[in-house]
PDB file of C-alpha atoms in Angstrom:
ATOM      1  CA  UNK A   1     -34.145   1.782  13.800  1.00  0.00           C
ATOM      2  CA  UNK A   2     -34.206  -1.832  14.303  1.00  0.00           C
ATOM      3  CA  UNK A   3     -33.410  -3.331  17.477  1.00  0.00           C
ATOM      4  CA  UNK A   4     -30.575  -4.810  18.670  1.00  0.00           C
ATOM      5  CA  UNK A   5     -29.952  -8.250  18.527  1.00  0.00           C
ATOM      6  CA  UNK A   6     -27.401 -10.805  20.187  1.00  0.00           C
ATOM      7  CA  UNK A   7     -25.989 -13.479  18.499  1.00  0.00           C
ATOM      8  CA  UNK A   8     -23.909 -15.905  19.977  1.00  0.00           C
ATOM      9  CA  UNK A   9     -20.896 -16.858  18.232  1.00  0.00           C
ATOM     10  CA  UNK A  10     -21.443 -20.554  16.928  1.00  0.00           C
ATOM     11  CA  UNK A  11     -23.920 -18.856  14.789  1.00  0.00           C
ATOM     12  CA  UNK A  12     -21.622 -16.847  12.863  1.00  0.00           C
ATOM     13  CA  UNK A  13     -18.380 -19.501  12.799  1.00  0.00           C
ATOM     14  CA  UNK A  14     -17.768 -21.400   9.398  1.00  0.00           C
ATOM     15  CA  UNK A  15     -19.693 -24.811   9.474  1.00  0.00           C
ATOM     16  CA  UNK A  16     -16.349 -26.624   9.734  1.00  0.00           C
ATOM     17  CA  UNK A  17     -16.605 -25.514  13.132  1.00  0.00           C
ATOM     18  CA  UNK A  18     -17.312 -28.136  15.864  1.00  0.00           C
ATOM     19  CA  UNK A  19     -20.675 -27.107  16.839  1.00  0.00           C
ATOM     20  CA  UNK A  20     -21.060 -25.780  20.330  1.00  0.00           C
ATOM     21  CA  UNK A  21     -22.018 -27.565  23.530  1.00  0.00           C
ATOM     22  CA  UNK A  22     -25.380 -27.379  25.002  1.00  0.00           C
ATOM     23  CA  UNK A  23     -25.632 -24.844  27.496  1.00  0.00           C
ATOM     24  CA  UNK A  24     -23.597 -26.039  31.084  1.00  0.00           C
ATOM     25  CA  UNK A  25     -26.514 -24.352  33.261  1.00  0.00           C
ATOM     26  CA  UNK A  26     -29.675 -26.093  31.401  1.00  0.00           C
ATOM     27  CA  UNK A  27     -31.050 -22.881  31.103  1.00  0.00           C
ATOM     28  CA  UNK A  28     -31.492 -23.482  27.167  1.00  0.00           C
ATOM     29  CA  UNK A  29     -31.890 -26.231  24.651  1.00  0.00           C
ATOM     30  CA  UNK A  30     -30.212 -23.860  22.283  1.00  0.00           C
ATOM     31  CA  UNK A  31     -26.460 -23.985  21.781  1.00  0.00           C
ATOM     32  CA  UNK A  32     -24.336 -21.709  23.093  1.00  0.00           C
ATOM     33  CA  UNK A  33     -27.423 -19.663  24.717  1.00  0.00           C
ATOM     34  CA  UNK A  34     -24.971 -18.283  27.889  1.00  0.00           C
ATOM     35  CA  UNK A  35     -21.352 -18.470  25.921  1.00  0.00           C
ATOM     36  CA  UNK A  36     -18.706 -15.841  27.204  1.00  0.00           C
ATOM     37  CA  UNK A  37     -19.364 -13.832  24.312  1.00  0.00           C
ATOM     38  CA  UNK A  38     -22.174 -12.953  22.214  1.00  0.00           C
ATOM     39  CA  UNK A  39     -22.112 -10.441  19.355  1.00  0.00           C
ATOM     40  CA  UNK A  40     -24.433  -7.465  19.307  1.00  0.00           C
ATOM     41  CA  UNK A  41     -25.681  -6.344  15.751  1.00  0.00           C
ATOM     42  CA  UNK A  42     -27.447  -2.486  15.491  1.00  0.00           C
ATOM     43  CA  UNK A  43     -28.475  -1.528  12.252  1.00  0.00           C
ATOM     44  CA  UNK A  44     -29.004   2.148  11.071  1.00  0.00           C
ATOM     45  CA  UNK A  45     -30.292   2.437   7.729  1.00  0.00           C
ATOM     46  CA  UNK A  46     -27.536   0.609   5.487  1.00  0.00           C
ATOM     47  CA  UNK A  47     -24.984   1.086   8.118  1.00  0.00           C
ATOM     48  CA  UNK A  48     -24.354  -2.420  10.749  1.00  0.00           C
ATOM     49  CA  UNK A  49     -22.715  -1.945  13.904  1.00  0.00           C
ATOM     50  CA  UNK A  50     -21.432  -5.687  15.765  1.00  0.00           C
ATOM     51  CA  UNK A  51     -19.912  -5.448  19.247  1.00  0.00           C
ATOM     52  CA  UNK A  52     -18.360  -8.380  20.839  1.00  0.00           C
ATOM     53  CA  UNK A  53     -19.563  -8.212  24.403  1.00  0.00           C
ATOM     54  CA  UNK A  54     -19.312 -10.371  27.566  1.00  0.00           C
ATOM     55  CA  UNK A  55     -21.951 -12.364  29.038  1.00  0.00           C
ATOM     56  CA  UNK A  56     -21.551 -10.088  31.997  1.00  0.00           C
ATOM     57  CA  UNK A  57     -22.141  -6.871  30.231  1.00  0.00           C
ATOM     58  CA  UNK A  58     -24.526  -4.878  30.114  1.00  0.00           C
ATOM     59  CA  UNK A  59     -26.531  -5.110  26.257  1.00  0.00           C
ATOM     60  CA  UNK A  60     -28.544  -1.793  26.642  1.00  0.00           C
ATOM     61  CA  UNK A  61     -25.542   0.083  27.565  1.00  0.00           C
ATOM     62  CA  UNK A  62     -23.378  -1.396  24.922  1.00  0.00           C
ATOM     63  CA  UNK A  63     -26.519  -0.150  22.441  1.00  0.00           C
ATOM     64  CA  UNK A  64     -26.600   3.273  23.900  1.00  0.00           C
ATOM     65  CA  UNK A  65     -22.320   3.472  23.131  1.00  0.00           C
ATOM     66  CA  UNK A  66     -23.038   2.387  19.267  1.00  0.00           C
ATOM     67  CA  UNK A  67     -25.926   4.631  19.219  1.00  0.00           C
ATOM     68  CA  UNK A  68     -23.240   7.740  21.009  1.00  0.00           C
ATOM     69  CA  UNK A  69     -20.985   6.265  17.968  1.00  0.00           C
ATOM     70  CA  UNK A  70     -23.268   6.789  15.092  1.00  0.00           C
ATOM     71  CA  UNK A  71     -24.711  10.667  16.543  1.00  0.00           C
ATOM     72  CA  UNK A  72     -20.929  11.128  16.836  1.00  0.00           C
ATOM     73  CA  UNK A  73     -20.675  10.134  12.901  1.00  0.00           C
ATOM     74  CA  UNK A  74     -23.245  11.865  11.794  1.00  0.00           C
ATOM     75  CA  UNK A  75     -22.937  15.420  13.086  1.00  0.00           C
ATOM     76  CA  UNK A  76     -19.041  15.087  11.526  1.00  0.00           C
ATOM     77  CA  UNK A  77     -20.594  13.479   8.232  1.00  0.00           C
ATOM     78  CA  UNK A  78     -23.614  15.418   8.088  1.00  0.00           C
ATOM     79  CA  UNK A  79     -25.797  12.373   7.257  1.00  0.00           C
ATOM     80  CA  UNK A  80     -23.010   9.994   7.399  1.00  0.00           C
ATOM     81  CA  UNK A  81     -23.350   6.870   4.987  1.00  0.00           C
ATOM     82  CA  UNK A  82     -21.342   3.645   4.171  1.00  0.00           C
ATOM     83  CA  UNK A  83     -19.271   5.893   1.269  1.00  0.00           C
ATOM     84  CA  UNK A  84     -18.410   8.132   4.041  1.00  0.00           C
ATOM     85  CA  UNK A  85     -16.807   5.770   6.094  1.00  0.00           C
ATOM     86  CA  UNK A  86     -15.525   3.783   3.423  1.00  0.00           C
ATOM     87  CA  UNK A  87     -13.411   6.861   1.667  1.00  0.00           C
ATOM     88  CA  UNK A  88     -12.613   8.471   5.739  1.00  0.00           C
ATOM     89  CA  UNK A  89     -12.236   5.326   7.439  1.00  0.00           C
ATOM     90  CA  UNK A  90      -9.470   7.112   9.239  1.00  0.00           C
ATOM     91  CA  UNK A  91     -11.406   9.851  10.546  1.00  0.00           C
ATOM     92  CA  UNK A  92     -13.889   7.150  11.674  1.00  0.00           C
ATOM     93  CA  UNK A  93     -11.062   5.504  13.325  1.00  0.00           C
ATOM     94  CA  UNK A  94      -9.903   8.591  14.828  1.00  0.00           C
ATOM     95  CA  UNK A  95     -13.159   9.203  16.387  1.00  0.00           C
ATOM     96  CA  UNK A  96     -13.748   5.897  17.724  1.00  0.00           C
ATOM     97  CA  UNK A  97     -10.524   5.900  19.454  1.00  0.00           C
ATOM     98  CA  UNK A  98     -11.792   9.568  20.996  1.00  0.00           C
ATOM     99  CA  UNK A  99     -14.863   7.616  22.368  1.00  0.00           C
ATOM    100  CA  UNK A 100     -13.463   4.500  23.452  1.00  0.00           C
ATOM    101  CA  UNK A 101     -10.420   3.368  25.062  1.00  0.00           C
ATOM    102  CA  UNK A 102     -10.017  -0.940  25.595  1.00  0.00           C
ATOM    103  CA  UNK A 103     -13.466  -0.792  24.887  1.00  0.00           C
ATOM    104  CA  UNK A 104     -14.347   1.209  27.498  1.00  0.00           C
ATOM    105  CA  UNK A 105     -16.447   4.666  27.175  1.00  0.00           C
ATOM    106  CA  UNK A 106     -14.062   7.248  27.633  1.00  0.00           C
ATOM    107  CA  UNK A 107     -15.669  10.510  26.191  1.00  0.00           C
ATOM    108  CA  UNK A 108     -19.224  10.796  26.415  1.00  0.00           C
ATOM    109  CA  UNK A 109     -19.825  14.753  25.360  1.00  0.00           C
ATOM    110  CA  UNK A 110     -20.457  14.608  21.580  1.00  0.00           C
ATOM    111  CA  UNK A 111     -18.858  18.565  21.868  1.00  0.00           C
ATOM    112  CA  UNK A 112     -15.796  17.544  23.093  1.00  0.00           C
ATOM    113  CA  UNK A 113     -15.379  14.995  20.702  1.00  0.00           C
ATOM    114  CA  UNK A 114     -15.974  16.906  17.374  1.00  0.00           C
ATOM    115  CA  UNK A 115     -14.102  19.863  18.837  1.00  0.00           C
ATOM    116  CA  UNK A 116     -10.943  17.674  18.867  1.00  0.00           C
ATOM    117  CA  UNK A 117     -11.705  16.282  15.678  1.00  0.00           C
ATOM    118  CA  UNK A 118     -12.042  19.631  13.903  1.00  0.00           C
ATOM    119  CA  UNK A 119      -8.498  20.426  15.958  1.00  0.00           C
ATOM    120  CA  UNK A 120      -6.840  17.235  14.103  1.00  0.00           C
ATOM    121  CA  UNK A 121      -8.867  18.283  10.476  1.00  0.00           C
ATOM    122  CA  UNK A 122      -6.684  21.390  11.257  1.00  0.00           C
ATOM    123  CA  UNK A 123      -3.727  20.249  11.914  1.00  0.00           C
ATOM    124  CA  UNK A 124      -4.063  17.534   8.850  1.00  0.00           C
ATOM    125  CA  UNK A 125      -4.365  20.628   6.443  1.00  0.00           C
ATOM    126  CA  UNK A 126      -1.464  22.014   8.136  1.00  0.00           C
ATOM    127  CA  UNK A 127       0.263  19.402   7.238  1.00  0.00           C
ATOM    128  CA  UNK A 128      -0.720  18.055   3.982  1.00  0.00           C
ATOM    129  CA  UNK A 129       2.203  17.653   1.040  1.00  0.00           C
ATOM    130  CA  UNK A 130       2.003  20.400  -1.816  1.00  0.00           C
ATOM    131  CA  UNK A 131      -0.238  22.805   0.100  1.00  0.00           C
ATOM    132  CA  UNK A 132       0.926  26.438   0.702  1.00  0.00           C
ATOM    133  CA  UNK A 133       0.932  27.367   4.793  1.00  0.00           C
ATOM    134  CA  UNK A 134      -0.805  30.500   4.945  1.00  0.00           C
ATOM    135  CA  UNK A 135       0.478  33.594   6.129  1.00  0.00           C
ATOM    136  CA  UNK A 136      -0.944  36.165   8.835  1.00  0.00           C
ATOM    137  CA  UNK A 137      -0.300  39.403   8.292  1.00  0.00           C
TER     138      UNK A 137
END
């Protein structure tokens, strides 16, 4: 696992940007160094995580919520990879938006999370066109 890295944003803007102004409290050369926002890149395997964070929060906790994130994705996967994601980008929404709310941890038992993602899985095949609802007896 690589670390994670911030970037501030003048690094990633098109070059027809106007480049950034040196840093207001001279505490580096380097444009940019204390902007409002920085962007925080994880990599896991072929998989990049970037989170858009505040110069007021906290990096290591932000890393700990993408790392919560990817356990999250790969106990539902089972080894999740970009294909995954790419063909169920719904259910990856879905359990983002069980995690986080205004980008804010709001679930942090992996349990409770894939226990009410196997409850909408359900009640998606409940649901689906052309299938036949089974029958108790």
């Amino acid at each position: 696992m690589a670390a994670g890295r911030l970037l501030p944003l003048c690094v990633l803007l098109p070059r027809s940007h106007a480049p950034c102004p040196p840093c207001p409290r001279g505490c580096s050369p380097l444009p940019c160094a204390c902007a409002a926002s920085s962007l925080l890149l994880r990599r896991y395997a072929s998989l990049y995580f970037i989170a858009s964070i505040d110069a007021d929060d906290n990096e290591l906790i932000t890393l700990e919520m993408i790392h919560l994130f990817v356990e999250v994705l790969d106990r539902y996967f089972g080894n999740v990879c970009e294909l995954d994601i790419i063909f169920n980008f719904h259910k990856a929404y879905y359990i983002l938006d069980e995690l986080f709310i205004g980008g804010n941890l709001q679930e942090t038992s992996k349990k409770e999370v894939l226990k009410v993602c196997a409850q909408q899985d359900d009640m998606m095949e409940e649901t689906e066109p052309g299938k036949k609802k089974k029958i108790s007896t």
